[in-house]
Coordinates of C-alpha atoms and ligand atoms in Angstrom, one line a residue:
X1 CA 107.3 111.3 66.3
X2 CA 103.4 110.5 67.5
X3 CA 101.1 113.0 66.8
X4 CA 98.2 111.6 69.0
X5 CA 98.7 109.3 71.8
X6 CA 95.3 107.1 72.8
X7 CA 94.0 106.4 75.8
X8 CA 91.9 103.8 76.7
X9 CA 89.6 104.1 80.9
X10 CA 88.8 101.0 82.9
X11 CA 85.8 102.7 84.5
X12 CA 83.7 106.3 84.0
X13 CA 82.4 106.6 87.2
X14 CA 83.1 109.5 89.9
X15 CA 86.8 110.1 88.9
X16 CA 86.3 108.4 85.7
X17 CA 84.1 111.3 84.8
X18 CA 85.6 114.0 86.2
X19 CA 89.0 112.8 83.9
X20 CA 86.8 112.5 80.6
X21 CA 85.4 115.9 81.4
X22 CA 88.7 117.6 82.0
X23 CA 90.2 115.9 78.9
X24 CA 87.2 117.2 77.0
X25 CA 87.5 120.8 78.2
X26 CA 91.0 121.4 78.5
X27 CA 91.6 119.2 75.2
X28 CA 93.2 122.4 73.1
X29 CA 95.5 123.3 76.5
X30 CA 96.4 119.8 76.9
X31 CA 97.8 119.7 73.1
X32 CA 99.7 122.7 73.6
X33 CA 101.2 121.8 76.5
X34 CA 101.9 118.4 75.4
X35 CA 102.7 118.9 71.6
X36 CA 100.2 115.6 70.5
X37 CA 96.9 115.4 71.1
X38 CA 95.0 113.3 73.0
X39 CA 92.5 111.0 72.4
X40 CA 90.0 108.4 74.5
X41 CA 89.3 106.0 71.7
X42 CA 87.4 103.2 74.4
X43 CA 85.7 103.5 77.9
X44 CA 85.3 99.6 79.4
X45 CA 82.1 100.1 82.4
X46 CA 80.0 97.4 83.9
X47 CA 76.8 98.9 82.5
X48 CA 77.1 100.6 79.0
X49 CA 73.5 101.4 79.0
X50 CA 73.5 103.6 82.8
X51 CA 73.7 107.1 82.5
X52 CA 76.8 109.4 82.5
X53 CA 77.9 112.5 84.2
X54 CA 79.7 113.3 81.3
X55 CA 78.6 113.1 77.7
X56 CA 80.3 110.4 75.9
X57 CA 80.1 109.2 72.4
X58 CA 77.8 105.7 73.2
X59 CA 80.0 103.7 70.7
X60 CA 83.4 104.7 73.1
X61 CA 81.5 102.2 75.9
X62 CA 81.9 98.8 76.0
X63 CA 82.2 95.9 79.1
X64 CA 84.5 94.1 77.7
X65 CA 87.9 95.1 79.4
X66 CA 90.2 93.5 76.5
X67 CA 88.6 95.8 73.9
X68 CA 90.7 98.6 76.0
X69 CA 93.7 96.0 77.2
X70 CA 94.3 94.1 73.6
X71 CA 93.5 97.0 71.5
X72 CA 97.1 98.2 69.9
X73 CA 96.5 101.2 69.1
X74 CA 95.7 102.4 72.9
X75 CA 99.1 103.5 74.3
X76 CA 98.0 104.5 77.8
X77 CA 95.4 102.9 79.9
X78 CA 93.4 104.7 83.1
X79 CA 92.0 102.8 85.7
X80 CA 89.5 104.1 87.7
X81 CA 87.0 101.3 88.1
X82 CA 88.6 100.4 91.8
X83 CA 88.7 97.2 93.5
X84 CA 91.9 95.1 94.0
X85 CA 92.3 91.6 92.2
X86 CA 90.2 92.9 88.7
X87 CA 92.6 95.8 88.7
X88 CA 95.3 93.8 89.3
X89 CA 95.0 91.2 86.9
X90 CA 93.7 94.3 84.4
X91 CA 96.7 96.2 85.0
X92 CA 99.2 93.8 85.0
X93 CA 97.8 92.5 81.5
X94 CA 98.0 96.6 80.0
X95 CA 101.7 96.2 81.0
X96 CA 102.6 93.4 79.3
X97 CA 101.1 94.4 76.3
X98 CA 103.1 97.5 76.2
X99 CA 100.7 100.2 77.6
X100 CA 101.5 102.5 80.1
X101 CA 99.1 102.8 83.5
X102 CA 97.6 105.4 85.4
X103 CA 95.3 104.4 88.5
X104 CA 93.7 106.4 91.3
X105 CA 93.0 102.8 92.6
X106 CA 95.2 103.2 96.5
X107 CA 93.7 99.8 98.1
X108 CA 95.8 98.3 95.0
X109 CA 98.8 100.6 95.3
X110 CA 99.2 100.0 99.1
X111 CA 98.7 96.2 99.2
X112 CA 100.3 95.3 95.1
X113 CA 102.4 98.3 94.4
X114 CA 105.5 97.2 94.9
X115 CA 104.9 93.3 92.4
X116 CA 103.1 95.9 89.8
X117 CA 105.8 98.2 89.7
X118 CA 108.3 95.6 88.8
X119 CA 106.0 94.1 86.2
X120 CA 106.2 98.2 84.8
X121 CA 109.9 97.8 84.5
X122 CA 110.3 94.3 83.3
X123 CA 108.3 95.5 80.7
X124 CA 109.9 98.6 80.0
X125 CA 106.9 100.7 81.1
X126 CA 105.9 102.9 84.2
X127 CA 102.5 103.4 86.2
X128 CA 101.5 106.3 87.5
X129 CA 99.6 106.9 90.8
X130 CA 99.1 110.9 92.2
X131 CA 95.8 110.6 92.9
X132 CA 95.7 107.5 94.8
X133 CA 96.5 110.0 97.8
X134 CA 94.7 113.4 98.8
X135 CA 92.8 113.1 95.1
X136 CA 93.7 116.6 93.4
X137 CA 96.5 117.6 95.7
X138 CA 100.4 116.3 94.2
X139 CA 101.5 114.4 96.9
X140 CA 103.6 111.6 95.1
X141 CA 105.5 113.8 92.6
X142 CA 106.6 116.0 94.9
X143 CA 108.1 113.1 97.3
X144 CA 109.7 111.3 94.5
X145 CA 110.9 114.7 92.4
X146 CA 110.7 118.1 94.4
X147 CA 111.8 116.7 98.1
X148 CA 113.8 114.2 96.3
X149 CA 117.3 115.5 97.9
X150 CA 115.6 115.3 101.9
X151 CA 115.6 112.6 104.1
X152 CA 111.6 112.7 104.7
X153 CA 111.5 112.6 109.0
X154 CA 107.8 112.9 109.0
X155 CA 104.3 112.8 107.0
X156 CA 101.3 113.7 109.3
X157 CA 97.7 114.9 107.9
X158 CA 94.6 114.5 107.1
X159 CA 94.0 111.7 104.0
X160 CA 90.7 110.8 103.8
X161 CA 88.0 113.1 102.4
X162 CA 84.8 111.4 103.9
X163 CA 85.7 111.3 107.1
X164 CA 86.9 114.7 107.4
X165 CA 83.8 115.7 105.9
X166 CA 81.8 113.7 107.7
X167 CA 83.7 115.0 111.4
X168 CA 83.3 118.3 110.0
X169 CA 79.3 118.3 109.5
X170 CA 78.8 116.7 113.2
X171 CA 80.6 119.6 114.3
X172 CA 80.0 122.8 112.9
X173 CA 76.7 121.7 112.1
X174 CA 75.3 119.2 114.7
X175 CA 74.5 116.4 112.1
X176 CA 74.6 113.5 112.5
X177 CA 76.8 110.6 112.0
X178 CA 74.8 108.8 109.2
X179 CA 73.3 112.1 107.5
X180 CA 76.9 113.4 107.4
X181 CA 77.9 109.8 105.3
X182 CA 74.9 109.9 102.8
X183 CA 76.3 113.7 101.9
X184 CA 79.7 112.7 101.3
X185 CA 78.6 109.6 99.1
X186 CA 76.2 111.8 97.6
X187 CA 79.1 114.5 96.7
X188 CA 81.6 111.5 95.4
X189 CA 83.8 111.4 98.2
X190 CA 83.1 108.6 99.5
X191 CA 84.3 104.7 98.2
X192 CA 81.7 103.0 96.2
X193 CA 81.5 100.9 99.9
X194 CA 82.7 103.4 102.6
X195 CA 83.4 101.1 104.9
X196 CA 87.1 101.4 104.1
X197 CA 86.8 105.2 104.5
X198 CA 85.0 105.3 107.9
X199 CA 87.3 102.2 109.4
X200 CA 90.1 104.3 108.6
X201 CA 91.0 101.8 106.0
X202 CA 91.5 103.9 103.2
X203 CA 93.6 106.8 105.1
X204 CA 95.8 103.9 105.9
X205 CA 96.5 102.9 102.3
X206 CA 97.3 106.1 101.5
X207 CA 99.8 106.2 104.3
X208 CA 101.2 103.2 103.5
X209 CA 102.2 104.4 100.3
X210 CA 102.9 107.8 101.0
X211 CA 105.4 106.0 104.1
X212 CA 107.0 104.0 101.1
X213 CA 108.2 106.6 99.1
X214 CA 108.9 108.9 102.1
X215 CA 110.5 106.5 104.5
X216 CA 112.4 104.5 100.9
X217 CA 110.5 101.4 102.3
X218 CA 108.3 98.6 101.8
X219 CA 105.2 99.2 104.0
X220 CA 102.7 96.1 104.8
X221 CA 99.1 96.9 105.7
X222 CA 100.1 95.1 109.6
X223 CA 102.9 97.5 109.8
X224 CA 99.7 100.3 110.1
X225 CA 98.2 100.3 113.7
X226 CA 94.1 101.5 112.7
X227 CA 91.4 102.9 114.2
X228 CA 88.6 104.5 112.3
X229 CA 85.9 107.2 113.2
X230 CA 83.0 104.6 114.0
X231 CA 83.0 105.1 117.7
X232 CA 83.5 109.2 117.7
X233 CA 80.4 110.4 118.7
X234 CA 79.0 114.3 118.6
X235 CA 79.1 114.0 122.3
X236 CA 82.9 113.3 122.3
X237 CA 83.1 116.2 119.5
X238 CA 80.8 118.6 121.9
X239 CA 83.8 117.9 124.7
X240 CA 86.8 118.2 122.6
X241 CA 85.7 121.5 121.3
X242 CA 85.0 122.5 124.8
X243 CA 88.4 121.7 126.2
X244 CA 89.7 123.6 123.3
X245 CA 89.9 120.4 120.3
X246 CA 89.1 119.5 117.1
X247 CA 88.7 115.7 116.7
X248 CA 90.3 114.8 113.1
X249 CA 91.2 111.4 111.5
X250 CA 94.9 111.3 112.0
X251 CA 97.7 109.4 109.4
X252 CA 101.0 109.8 111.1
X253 CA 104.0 108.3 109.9
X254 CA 107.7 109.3 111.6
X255 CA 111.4 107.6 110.7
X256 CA 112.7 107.2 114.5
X257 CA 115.7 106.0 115.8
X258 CA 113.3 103.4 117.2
X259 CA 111.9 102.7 113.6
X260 CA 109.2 103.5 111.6
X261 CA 105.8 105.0 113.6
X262 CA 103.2 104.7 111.1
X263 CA 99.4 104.8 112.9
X264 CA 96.1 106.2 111.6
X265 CA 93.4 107.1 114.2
X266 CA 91.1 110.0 115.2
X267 CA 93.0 112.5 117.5
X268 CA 92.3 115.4 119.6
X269 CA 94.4 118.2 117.9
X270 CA 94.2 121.9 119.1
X271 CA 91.8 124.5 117.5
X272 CA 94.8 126.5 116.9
X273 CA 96.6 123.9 115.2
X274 CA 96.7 124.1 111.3
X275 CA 94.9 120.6 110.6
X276 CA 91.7 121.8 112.7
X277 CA 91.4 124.3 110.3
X278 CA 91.3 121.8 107.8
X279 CA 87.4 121.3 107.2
X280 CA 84.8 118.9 104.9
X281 CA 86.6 117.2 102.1
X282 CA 90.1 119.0 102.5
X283 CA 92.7 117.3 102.8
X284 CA 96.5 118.8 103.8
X285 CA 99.4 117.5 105.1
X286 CA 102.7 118.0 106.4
X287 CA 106.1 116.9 105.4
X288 CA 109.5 117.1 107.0
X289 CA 112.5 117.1 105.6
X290 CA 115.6 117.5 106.5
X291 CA 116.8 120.1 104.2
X292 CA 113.7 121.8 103.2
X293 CA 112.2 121.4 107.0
X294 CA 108.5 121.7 106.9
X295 CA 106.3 121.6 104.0
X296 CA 102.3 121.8 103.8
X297 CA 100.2 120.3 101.1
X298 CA 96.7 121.3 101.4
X299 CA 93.8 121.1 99.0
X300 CA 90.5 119.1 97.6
X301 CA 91.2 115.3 98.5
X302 CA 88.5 113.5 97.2
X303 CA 85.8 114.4 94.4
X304 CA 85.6 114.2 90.4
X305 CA 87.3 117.2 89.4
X306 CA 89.9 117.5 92.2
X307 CA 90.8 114.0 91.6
X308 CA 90.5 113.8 87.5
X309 CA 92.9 116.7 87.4
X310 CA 95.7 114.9 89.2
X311 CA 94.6 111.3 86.5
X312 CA 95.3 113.8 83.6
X313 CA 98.7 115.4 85.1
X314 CA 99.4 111.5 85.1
X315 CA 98.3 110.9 81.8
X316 CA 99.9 113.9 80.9
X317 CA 103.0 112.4 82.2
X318 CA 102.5 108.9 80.5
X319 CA 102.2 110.8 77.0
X320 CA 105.5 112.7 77.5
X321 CA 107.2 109.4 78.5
X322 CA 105.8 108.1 75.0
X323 CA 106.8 111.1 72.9
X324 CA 110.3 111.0 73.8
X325 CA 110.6 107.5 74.4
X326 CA 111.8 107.2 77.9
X327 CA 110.8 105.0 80.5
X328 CA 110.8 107.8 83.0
X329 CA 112.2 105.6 85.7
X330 CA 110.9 103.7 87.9
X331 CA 112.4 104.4 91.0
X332 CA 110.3 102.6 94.0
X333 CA 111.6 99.1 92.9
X334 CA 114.8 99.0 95.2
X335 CA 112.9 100.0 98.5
X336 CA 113.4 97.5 100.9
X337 CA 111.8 96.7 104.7
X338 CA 112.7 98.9 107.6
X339 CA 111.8 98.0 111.2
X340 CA 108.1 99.1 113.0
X341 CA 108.1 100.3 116.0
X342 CA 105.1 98.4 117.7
X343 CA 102.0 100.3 119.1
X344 CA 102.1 99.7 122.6
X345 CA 105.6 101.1 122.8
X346 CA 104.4 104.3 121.1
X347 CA 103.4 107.2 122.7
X348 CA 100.0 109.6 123.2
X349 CA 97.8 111.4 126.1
X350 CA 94.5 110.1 125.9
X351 CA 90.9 111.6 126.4
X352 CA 88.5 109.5 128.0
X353 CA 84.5 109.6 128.6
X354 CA 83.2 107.2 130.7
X355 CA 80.2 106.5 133.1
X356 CA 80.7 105.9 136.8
X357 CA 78.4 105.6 139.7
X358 CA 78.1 109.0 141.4
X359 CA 79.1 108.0 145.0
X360 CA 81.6 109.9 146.9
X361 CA 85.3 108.6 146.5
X362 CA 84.8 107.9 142.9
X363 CA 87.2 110.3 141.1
X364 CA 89.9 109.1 144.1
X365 CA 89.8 105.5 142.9
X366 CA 90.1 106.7 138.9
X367 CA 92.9 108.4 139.7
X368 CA 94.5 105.4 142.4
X369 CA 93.7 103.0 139.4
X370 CA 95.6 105.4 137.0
X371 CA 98.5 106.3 139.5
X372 CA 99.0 102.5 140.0
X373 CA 99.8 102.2 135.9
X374 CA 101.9 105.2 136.1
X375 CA 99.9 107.1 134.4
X376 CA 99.3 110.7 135.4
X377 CA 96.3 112.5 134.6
X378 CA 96.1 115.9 132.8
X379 CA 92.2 117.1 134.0
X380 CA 89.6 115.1 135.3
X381 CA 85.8 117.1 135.2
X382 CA 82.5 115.5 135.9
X383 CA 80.3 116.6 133.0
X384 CA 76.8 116.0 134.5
X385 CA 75.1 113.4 136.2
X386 CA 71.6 111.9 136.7
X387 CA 70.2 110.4 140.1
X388 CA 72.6 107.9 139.9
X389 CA 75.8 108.1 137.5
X390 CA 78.3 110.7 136.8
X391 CA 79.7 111.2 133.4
X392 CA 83.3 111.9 133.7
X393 CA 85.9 113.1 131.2
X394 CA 90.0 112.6 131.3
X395 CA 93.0 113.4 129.8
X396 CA 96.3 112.1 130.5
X397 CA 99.6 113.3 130.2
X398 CA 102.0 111.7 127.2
X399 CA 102.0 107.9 128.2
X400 CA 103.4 104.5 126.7
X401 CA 100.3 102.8 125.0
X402 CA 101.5 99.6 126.9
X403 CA 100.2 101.8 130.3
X404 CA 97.4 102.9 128.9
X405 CA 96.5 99.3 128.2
X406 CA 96.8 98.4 131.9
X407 CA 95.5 101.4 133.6
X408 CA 92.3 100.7 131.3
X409 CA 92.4 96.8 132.3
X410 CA 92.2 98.2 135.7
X411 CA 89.3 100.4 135.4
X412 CA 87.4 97.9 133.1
X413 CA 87.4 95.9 136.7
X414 CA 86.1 98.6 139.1
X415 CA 82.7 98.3 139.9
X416 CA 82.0 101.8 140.2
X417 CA 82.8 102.2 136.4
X418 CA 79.5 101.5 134.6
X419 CA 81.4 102.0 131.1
X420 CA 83.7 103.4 129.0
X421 CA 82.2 105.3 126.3
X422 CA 84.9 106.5 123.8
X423 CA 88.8 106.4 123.9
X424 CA 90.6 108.8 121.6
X425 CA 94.4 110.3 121.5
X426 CA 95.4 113.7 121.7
X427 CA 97.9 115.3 120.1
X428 CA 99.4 118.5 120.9
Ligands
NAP1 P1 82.9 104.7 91.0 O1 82.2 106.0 90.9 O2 82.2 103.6 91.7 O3 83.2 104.3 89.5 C1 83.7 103.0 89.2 C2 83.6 102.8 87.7 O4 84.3 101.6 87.3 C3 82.2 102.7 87.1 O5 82.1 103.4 85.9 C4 82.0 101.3 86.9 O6 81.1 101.0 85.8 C5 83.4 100.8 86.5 N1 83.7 99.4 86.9 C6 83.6 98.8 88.1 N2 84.0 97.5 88.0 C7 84.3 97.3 86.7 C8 84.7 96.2 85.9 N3 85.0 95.0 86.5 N4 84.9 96.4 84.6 C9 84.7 97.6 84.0 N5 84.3 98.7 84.6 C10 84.1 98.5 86.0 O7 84.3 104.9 91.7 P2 85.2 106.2 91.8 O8 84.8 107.0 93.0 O9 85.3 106.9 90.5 O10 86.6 105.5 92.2 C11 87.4 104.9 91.2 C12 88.8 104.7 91.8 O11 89.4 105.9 92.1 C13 88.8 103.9 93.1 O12 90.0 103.1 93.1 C14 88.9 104.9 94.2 O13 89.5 104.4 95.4 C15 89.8 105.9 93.5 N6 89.6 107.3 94.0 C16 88.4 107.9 94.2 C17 88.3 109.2 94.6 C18 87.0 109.9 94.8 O14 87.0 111.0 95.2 N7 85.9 109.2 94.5 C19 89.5 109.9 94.8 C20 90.7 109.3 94.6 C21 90.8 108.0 94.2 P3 79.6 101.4 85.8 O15 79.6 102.9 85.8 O16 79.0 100.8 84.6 O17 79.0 100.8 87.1
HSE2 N1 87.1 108.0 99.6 C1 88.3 108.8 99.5 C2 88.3 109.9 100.5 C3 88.5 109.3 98.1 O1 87.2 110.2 101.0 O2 89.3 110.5 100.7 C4 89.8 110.0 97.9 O3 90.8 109.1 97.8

């Protein structure tokens, strides 16, 4: 029986360093618990000469990824250098030469997932993935162990650090949009290019593979209607929190009898609702099953430590896999499609700030140009006004997003309606 199993990282940045550091600390733990010891024998980074967070031994660096990939001796390979087709093509190659895989790496999960973990069992191997979603919290093990006996009904939460970070600072603390961003990049929340995090981008490939193993499916990105936090402004925050709302990014995916829901956008939720306690880089989200009924995961969901602890649970994993010589099964291979229900058949109440001319009959024709869509309108209250326009706020009631659509086609028409300033869904 192996006495040490070696590991060999693709990448030693954020997570990368946060993995090194908790092998390095917990090293004697991790032996106990394990019964072999661990041991990162090479570290392939872009730069070999930039400095670390963590110390390393210089001579563990190199940038040549087939020093880690070709190397025989390395038994388990970590990626954390991100990025889709060089993890890809790096992953795929660790397989077939008999390595097992842990990534954090969810933009490659959600869009190869499904071809890589076939290319794991063809080759007798298994990749591990628990902190591709909600960094330190265990999201994936429990779906595909501990719930493994429900039928999953729904997954709702929040999934992206950044932005909940970001939301949070415009609103306890008034900051603004960009200021918020530079923190949460500067605190290692944030993608190396955020723009997935902000467009909601990110959120939805952890959806997308949280849906999969929930739902026993094969989620595409276009099965994901999206809609990031770009357009939320403080104002819009201010408002919410006034009528008694948080605003959050949203991941919601449902099993109907209409098919699968599966949508990621900011949302209106009540103050008194769980998730808008949820604050910064937290993360938490809820689970339904149909035995166990409701289940909440909350915790860090983005950073070095949060996110290295759940690598080394996974490496942790691999190396028990390789001491007693099992595969550990590789169980997401036989998903197959299920039906989407498409967004303008689903269902929301809207909040809507826009500016209107402030002449007398105004609030009458909003809510002629609404009635005429069937859509019937919660509260209606003119926030303030200058000499000549009115800014106006509105919720609906619960409405097909298909009426939405044309009640908002109707207003973009009326001449009275300068503009439309933000458009977000509530959810109660
Ligand atoms: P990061 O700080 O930018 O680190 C990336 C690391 O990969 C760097 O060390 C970089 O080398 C190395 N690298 C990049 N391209 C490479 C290549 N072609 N060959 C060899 N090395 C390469 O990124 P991160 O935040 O740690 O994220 C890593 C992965 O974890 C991503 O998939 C991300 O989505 C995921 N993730 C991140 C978090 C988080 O909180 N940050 C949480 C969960 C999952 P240099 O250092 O030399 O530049
Ligand atoms: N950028 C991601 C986030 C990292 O902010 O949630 C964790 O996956």
């Amino acid at each position: 029986m192996k006495k040490k199993i070696t590991i060999g990282m693709l990448g030693l940045g954020t997570v990368g360093g946060g993995t090194l550091a908790i092998l390095q600390k917990n090293k004697a733990e991790l032996q106990r618990k394990l019964g072999v010891d661990l041991e990162v024998k090479r570290i392939a980074v872009r730069d070999v000469k930039k400095p670390r967070s963590v110390a390393v031994d210089p001579v563990l660096l190199t940038d040549n990824q087939d020093a880690v990939l070709l190397d025989p001796e390395i038994d388990i390979v970590v990626e954390v250098m991100g990025g889709t087709e060089a993890a890809r093509s790096a992953i795929k190659k660790a397989l077939e030469n008999g390595k097992y895989v842990v990534t954090a790496n969810k933009d490659l999960m959600a869009q190869h997932g499904p071809e890589l973990l076939a290319v794991a069992e063809a080759c007798g191997k298994n990749i591990y993935y628990e902190a591709s979603v909600g960094g330190g919290i265990p999201l994936i093990r429990p779906l595909k162990y501990c719930l493994g006996a429900n039928r999953i009904k729904k997954v709702m939460g929040i999934i992206n650090g950044t932005t909940n970070y970001i939301l949070t600072q415009m609103s306890r603390e008034g900051k603004e949009f960009d200021e918020a961003l530079a923190e949460a990049q500067a605190r290692g929340f944030a993608e190396a290019d955020p723009t997935n995090d902000i467009s909601g981008r990110d959120a939805a490939y952890k959806l997308n593979i949280l849906a999969s193993l929930a739902f026993s499916t094969v989620v595409q990105m276009e099965d994901i209607f999206l809609e990031g936090i770009d357009n939320v402004k403080l104002r819009d925050i201010r408002y919410a929190r006034e009528l008694g709302y948080a605003v959050k990014l949203l991941a919601v995916g449902e099993e109907t009898e209409a098919g699968l829901v599966l949508r990621v956008h900011p949302a209106l939720i009540p103050l008194d609702h769980p998730l808008a306690a949820v604050e910064n880089e937290f993360n938490a989200i809820f689970l339904e099953g149909d035995a166990v009924g409701e289940v909440m995961f909350y915790g860090r969901g983005a950073g070095a430590m949060p996110t290295g602890s759940a690598v080394c649970a996974d490496i942790m994993d691999a190396a028990r896999a390789i001491k007693n010589e099992q595969q550990n099964g590789v169980l997401e291979t036989t998903f197959t499609r299920k039906k989407v229900v498409p967004m303008q058949d689903q269902h929301s109440r809207f909040y809507l700030r826009l500016k209107a001319e402030d002449e007398p009959g105004v609030f009458a024709k909003l809510a002629h140009a609404f009635g005429a869509a069937r859509v019937s309108l919660d509260m209606i209250i003119q926030k303030r006004s200058d000499a000549k326009t009115a800014e106006i706020v509105l919720v609906t009631h619960d409405v097909s997003e298909g009426a939405f659509a044309k009640a908002l086609a109707s207003l973009r028409e009326m001449p009275a309606i300068r503009i439309i300033n933000s458009i977000l869904r509530v959810i109660e």
